[in-house]
């Protein structure tokens, strides 16, 4: 059996009940197969893949907190410090009832390659909790965040592990966690990114993932002789990534027709009204049912369905495995040109394959949404320098990073004979740098 197949089998056996983690490992190892096969003997001797797929450290802890009625609740907290070969662990904290160790491991594993692709010195990690922020008061959110940080603070630090936001963790949660870290450790340092602007946050971090997604989409299309201006797009999600993806798409002259949340979706033939979306989601923290009040011409539907709307570009920006084979068939039948992932692993394996086989340009999340973590790394640089850069300065660095990233993955794909296969390109380009660093640092 080949070394790659052996490791995929081992991961499934050793990590039962973690299908998302198996999926992420399989996707990466399958696409770096050409590199592994060419060096199989050496890599096997060094147990390189075993070291790659086993986190350096995984921490699981109890998070007790008290609600507004005085009742105590207990959630589970996680931090997976996956790989520090090229820099301190870096990756977000997800707060969502679906969180479990398998989800955090899948995200942490993906993060290794994504962070490497940014060209910045950051290793891979991820964390979170099964806590559900929905419907909680500010005090309850604070109670949870403080308790979470009381434990997490033992394992993180500005030069060790620098968490950030993710689903359910926005500026409010980062603020409460940062305050608690400072109180416990008595040190004001860039231990978290996504901070408020008054205490070390970076301009353009809020916008970075969505904007970066559009910068790479624009470059992909340009590279294939297509102008993004005048194109239509379908977007899923209505959170941080989706909102700023829609905003930048409109700035670039494309028209976004849809968005969604966990209960339903909106079709707006005149183009999504970003100001209304921000009011509903960022300020009122309400459901998308409210959207029709702002735009009477729009339609609201329960459930999922954005991929049935005909458009040139599809940008899944909600959560993992939200675009399946049936959705992929609809996109192809409707003549979609490109699918670029704003979320992490939103497209199932079968859907990805179908899109690629049918000539749709497909850019995986680890490349397409890397603008968020790249700008987090820029926030770390500003914190180390004790300086703040202007919005324009950060945004132009972000643009440069995404354009370079696109060409790096395109080149890597072509070098190994997989022109325009950006999954292979992203995995190989991300892996090569990590591999080099792991080899140089010995068996650790
Ligand atoms: P948010 O919490 O801000 O928004 C998530 C959106 O997706 C919300 O609209 C939410 O609906 C919807 N959603 C969440 N879970 C589900 C589900 N199970 N089914 C259907 N809809 C769901 O998160 P972000 O925008 O920050 O993150 C979105 C994705 O992007 C995630 O995969 C994340 O890992 C990835 N990502 C985020 C980065 C960032 O900088 N924020 C960086 C890189 C990747 P509702 O409004 O009802 O909660």
mmCIF file with all atom_site columns, C-alpha atoms and ligand atoms in Angstrom, residues 94-96 98 106-107 111 114 126 134 165-170 205-206 208-210 236-243 260-264 281 286-288 316-320 322 342-346 365 369-373 376, ligand 1:
data_model
loop_
_atom_site.group_PDB
_atom_site.id
_atom_site.type_symbol
_atom_site.label_atom_id
_atom_site.label_alt_id
_atom_site.label_comp_id
_atom_site.label_asym_id
_atom_site.label_entity_id
_atom_site.label_seq_id
_atom_site.pdbx_PDB_ins_code
_atom_site.Cartn_x
_atom_site.Cartn_y
_atom_site.Cartn_z
_atom_site.occupancy
_atom_site.B_iso_or_equiv
_atom_site.pdbx_formal_charge
_atom_site.auth_seq_id
_atom_site.auth_comp_id
_atom_site.auth_asym_id
_atom_site.auth_atom_id
_atom_site.pdbx_PDB_model_num
ATOM   1   C CA  . UNK A 1 94  ? -15.409 28.896 16.818 1.00 0.00 ? 94  UNK A CA  1
ATOM   2   C CA  . UNK A 1 95  ? -18.408 29.186 19.151 1.00 0.00 ? 95  UNK A CA  1
ATOM   3   C CA  . UNK A 1 96  ? -21.226 27.017 17.804 1.00 0.00 ? 96  UNK A CA  1
ATOM   4   C CA  . UNK A 1 98  ? -21.838 21.818 16.419 1.00 0.00 ? 98  UNK A CA  1
ATOM   5   C CA  . UNK A 1 106 ? -10.269 19.604 10.549 1.00 0.00 ? 106 UNK A CA  1
ATOM   6   C CA  . UNK A 1 107 ? -10.079 23.383 10.827 1.00 0.00 ? 107 UNK A CA  1
ATOM   7   C CA  . UNK A 1 111 ? -5.112  26.208 8.802  1.00 0.00 ? 111 UNK A CA  1
ATOM   8   C CA  . UNK A 1 114 ? -3.678  28.258 4.547  1.00 0.00 ? 114 UNK A CA  1
ATOM   9   C CA  . UNK A 1 126 ? -7.807  26.287 15.886 1.00 0.00 ? 126 UNK A CA  1
ATOM   10  C CA  . UNK A 1 134 ? -27.389 32.912 19.957 1.00 0.00 ? 134 UNK A CA  1
ATOM   11  C CA  . UNK A 1 165 ? -12.442 35.109 15.587 1.00 0.00 ? 165 UNK A CA  1
ATOM   12  C CA  . UNK A 1 166 ? -14.476 32.563 13.622 1.00 0.00 ? 166 UNK A CA  1
ATOM   13  C CA  . UNK A 1 167 ? -18.141 31.570 13.541 1.00 0.00 ? 167 UNK A CA  1
ATOM   14  C CA  . UNK A 1 168 ? -19.777 33.023 16.663 1.00 0.00 ? 168 UNK A CA  1
ATOM   15  C CA  . UNK A 1 169 ? -16.652 34.898 17.755 1.00 0.00 ? 169 UNK A CA  1
ATOM   16  C CA  . UNK A 1 170 ? -16.660 38.509 16.637 1.00 0.00 ? 170 UNK A CA  1
ATOM   17  C CA  . UNK A 1 205 ? -9.331  43.170 9.653  1.00 0.00 ? 205 UNK A CA  1
ATOM   18  C CA  . UNK A 1 206 ? -13.135 43.095 9.793  1.00 0.00 ? 206 UNK A CA  1
ATOM   19  C CA  . UNK A 1 208 ? -10.293 41.218 5.241  1.00 0.00 ? 208 UNK A CA  1
ATOM   20  C CA  . UNK A 1 209 ? -11.693 37.740 4.602  1.00 0.00 ? 209 UNK A CA  1
ATOM   21  C CA  . UNK A 1 210 ? -14.533 38.918 2.370  1.00 0.00 ? 210 UNK A CA  1
ATOM   22  C CA  . UNK A 1 236 ? -24.345 32.007 1.104  1.00 0.00 ? 236 UNK A CA  1
ATOM   23  C CA  . UNK A 1 237 ? -24.050 33.200 4.700  1.00 0.00 ? 237 UNK A CA  1
ATOM   24  C CA  . UNK A 1 238 ? -24.781 36.569 6.215  1.00 0.00 ? 238 UNK A CA  1
ATOM   25  C CA  . UNK A 1 239 ? -21.937 36.799 8.691  1.00 0.00 ? 239 UNK A CA  1
ATOM   26  C CA  . UNK A 1 240 ? -18.575 38.499 8.679  1.00 0.00 ? 240 UNK A CA  1
ATOM   27  C CA  . UNK A 1 241 ? -17.211 36.806 5.566  1.00 0.00 ? 241 UNK A CA  1
ATOM   28  C CA  . UNK A 1 242 ? -20.413 37.050 3.518  1.00 0.00 ? 242 UNK A CA  1
ATOM   29  C CA  . UNK A 1 243 ? -21.146 40.710 4.313  1.00 0.00 ? 243 UNK A CA  1
ATOM   30  C CA  . UNK A 1 260 ? -28.490 33.220 3.705  1.00 0.00 ? 260 UNK A CA  1
ATOM   31  C CA  . UNK A 1 261 ? -28.412 32.439 7.398  1.00 0.00 ? 261 UNK A CA  1
ATOM   32  C CA  . UNK A 1 262 ? -28.961 29.270 9.376  1.00 0.00 ? 262 UNK A CA  1
ATOM   33  C CA  . UNK A 1 263 ? -32.743 29.387 8.887  1.00 0.00 ? 263 UNK A CA  1
ATOM   34  C CA  . UNK A 1 264 ? -33.365 30.805 5.424  1.00 0.00 ? 264 UNK A CA  1
ATOM   35  C CA  . UNK A 1 281 ? -26.845 41.097 11.264 1.00 0.00 ? 281 UNK A CA  1
ATOM   36  C CA  . UNK A 1 286 ? -31.695 39.523 13.868 1.00 0.00 ? 286 UNK A CA  1
ATOM   37  C CA  . UNK A 1 287 ? -32.885 36.974 11.274 1.00 0.00 ? 287 UNK A CA  1
ATOM   38  C CA  . UNK A 1 288 ? -32.905 37.487 7.511  1.00 0.00 ? 288 UNK A CA  1
ATOM   39  C CA  . UNK A 1 316 ? -20.081 29.865 -0.270 1.00 0.00 ? 316 UNK A CA  1
ATOM   40  C CA  . UNK A 1 317 ? -19.420 31.870 2.921  1.00 0.00 ? 317 UNK A CA  1
ATOM   41  C CA  . UNK A 1 318 ? -21.393 30.109 5.701  1.00 0.00 ? 318 UNK A CA  1
ATOM   42  C CA  . UNK A 1 319 ? -20.076 26.765 6.950  1.00 0.00 ? 319 UNK A CA  1
ATOM   43  C CA  . UNK A 1 320 ? -18.597 23.360 6.052  1.00 0.00 ? 320 UNK A CA  1
ATOM   44  C CA  . UNK A 1 322 ? -23.057 23.481 2.605  1.00 0.00 ? 322 UNK A CA  1
ATOM   45  C CA  . UNK A 1 342 ? -15.181 32.039 1.567  1.00 0.00 ? 342 UNK A CA  1
ATOM   46  C CA  . UNK A 1 343 ? -15.985 29.500 4.276  1.00 0.00 ? 343 UNK A CA  1
ATOM   47  C CA  . UNK A 1 344 ? -13.781 26.589 5.314  1.00 0.00 ? 344 UNK A CA  1
ATOM   48  C CA  . UNK A 1 345 ? -14.527 23.424 3.305  1.00 0.00 ? 345 UNK A CA  1
ATOM   49  C CA  . UNK A 1 346 ? -18.092 24.475 2.341  1.00 0.00 ? 346 UNK A CA  1
ATOM   50  C CA  . UNK A 1 365 ? -11.054 28.030 1.134  1.00 0.00 ? 365 UNK A CA  1
ATOM   51  C CA  . UNK A 1 369 ? -10.315 32.899 2.470  1.00 0.00 ? 369 UNK A CA  1
ATOM   52  C CA  . UNK A 1 370 ? -6.679  33.317 3.550  1.00 0.00 ? 370 UNK A CA  1
ATOM   53  C CA  . UNK A 1 371 ? -7.058  37.112 3.525  1.00 0.00 ? 371 UNK A CA  1
ATOM   54  C CA  . UNK A 1 372 ? -8.500  36.953 7.048  1.00 0.00 ? 372 UNK A CA  1
ATOM   55  C CA  . UNK A 1 373 ? -5.578  35.218 8.668  1.00 0.00 ? 373 UNK A CA  1
ATOM   56  C CA  . UNK A 1 376 ? -4.454  38.913 11.405 1.00 0.00 ? 376 UNK A CA  1
HETATM 57  P P1  . LIG B 2 .   ? -20.247 34.305 11.228 1.00 0.00 ? 1   LIG B P1  1
HETATM 58  O O1  . LIG B 2 .   ? -20.631 33.652 12.517 1.00 0.00 ? 1   LIG B O1  1
HETATM 59  O O2  . LIG B 2 .   ? -20.020 35.771 11.214 1.00 0.00 ? 1   LIG B O2  1
HETATM 60  O O3  . LIG B 2 .   ? -21.323 33.968 10.095 1.00 0.00 ? 1   LIG B O3  1
HETATM 61  C C1  . LIG B 2 .   ? -21.630 32.669 9.722  1.00 0.00 ? 1   LIG B C1  1
HETATM 62  C C2  . LIG B 2 .   ? -22.827 32.705 8.800  1.00 0.00 ? 1   LIG B C2  1
HETATM 63  O O4  . LIG B 2 .   ? -23.112 31.394 8.367  1.00 0.00 ? 1   LIG B O4  1
HETATM 64  C C3  . LIG B 2 .   ? -24.079 33.209 9.473  1.00 0.00 ? 1   LIG B C3  1
HETATM 65  O O5  . LIG B 2 .   ? -24.894 33.834 8.523  1.00 0.00 ? 1   LIG B O5  1
HETATM 66  C C4  . LIG B 2 .   ? -24.725 31.931 9.995  1.00 0.00 ? 1   LIG B C4  1
HETATM 67  O O6  . LIG B 2 .   ? -26.127 32.038 10.145 1.00 0.00 ? 1   LIG B O6  1
HETATM 68  C C5  . LIG B 2 .   ? -24.375 30.951 8.880  1.00 0.00 ? 1   LIG B C5  1
HETATM 69  N N1  . LIG B 2 .   ? -24.192 29.600 9.433  1.00 0.00 ? 1   LIG B N1  1
HETATM 70  C C6  . LIG B 2 .   ? -23.358 29.211 10.432 1.00 0.00 ? 1   LIG B C6  1
HETATM 71  N N2  . LIG B 2 .   ? -23.478 27.896 10.670 1.00 0.00 ? 1   LIG B N2  1
HETATM 72  C C7  . LIG B 2 .   ? -24.418 27.456 9.818  1.00 0.00 ? 1   LIG B C7  1
HETATM 73  C C8  . LIG B 2 .   ? -24.987 26.191 9.579  1.00 0.00 ? 1   LIG B C8  1
HETATM 74  N N3  . LIG B 2 .   ? -24.618 25.117 10.280 1.00 0.00 ? 1   LIG B N3  1
HETATM 75  N N4  . LIG B 2 .   ? -25.925 26.100 8.587  1.00 0.00 ? 1   LIG B N4  1
HETATM 76  C C9  . LIG B 2 .   ? -26.281 27.198 7.865  1.00 0.00 ? 1   LIG B C9  1
HETATM 77  N N5  . LIG B 2 .   ? -25.770 28.423 8.069  1.00 0.00 ? 1   LIG B N5  1
HETATM 78  C C10 . LIG B 2 .   ? -24.858 28.544 9.018  1.00 0.00 ? 1   LIG B C10 1
HETATM 79  O O7  . LIG B 2 .   ? -18.956 33.520 10.728 1.00 0.00 ? 1   LIG B O7  1
HETATM 80  P P2  . LIG B 2 .   ? -17.882 33.972 9.653  1.00 0.00 ? 1   LIG B P2  1
HETATM 81  O O8  . LIG B 2 .   ? -18.522 34.748 8.580  1.00 0.00 ? 1   LIG B O8  1
HETATM 82  O O9  . LIG B 2 .   ? -16.731 34.534 10.384 1.00 0.00 ? 1   LIG B O9  1
HETATM 83  O O10 . LIG B 2 .   ? -17.391 32.554 9.098  1.00 0.00 ? 1   LIG B O10 1
HETATM 84  C C11 . LIG B 2 .   ? -18.011 31.903 8.000  1.00 0.00 ? 1   LIG B C11 1
HETATM 85  C C12 . LIG B 2 .   ? -17.089 30.834 7.462  1.00 0.00 ? 1   LIG B C12 1
HETATM 86  O O11 . LIG B 2 .   ? -15.862 31.446 7.032  1.00 0.00 ? 1   LIG B O11 1
HETATM 87  C C13 . LIG B 2 .   ? -16.671 29.743 8.441  1.00 0.00 ? 1   LIG B C13 1
HETATM 88  O O12 . LIG B 2 .   ? -16.470 28.541 7.722  1.00 0.00 ? 1   LIG B O12 1
HETATM 89  C C14 . LIG B 2 .   ? -15.335 30.235 8.953  1.00 0.00 ? 1   LIG B C14 1
HETATM 90  O O13 . LIG B 2 .   ? -14.522 29.192 9.462  1.00 0.00 ? 1   LIG B O13 1
HETATM 91  C C15 . LIG B 2 .   ? -14.759 30.819 7.662  1.00 0.00 ? 1   LIG B C15 1
HETATM 92  N N6  . LIG B 2 .   ? -13.697 31.800 7.842  1.00 0.00 ? 1   LIG B N6  1
HETATM 93  C C16 . LIG B 2 .   ? -13.896 32.951 8.552  1.00 0.00 ? 1   LIG B C16 1
HETATM 94  C C17 . LIG B 2 .   ? -12.883 33.876 8.653  1.00 0.00 ? 1   LIG B C17 1
HETATM 95  C C18 . LIG B 2 .   ? -13.091 35.190 9.313  1.00 0.00 ? 1   LIG B C18 1
HETATM 96  O O14 . LIG B 2 .   ? -12.180 36.038 9.239  1.00 0.00 ? 1   LIG B O14 1
HETATM 97  N N7  . LIG B 2 .   ? -14.225 35.460 9.922  1.00 0.00 ? 1   LIG B N7  1
HETATM 98  C C19 . LIG B 2 .   ? -11.545 33.627 8.081  1.00 0.00 ? 1   LIG B C19 1
HETATM 99  C C20 . LIG B 2 .   ? -11.469 32.415 7.278  1.00 0.00 ? 1   LIG B C20 1
HETATM 100 C C21 . LIG B 2 .   ? -12.510 31.543 7.210  1.00 0.00 ? 1   LIG B C21 1
HETATM 101 P P3  . LIG B 2 .   ? -26.760 32.829 11.392 1.00 0.00 ? 1   LIG B P3  1
HETATM 102 O O15 . LIG B 2 .   ? -26.702 34.286 11.007 1.00 0.00 ? 1   LIG B O15 1
HETATM 103 O O16 . LIG B 2 .   ? -28.158 32.307 11.465 1.00 0.00 ? 1   LIG B O16 1
HETATM 104 O O17 . LIG B 2 .   ? -25.938 32.513 12.576 1.00 0.00 ? 1   LIG B O17 1
#
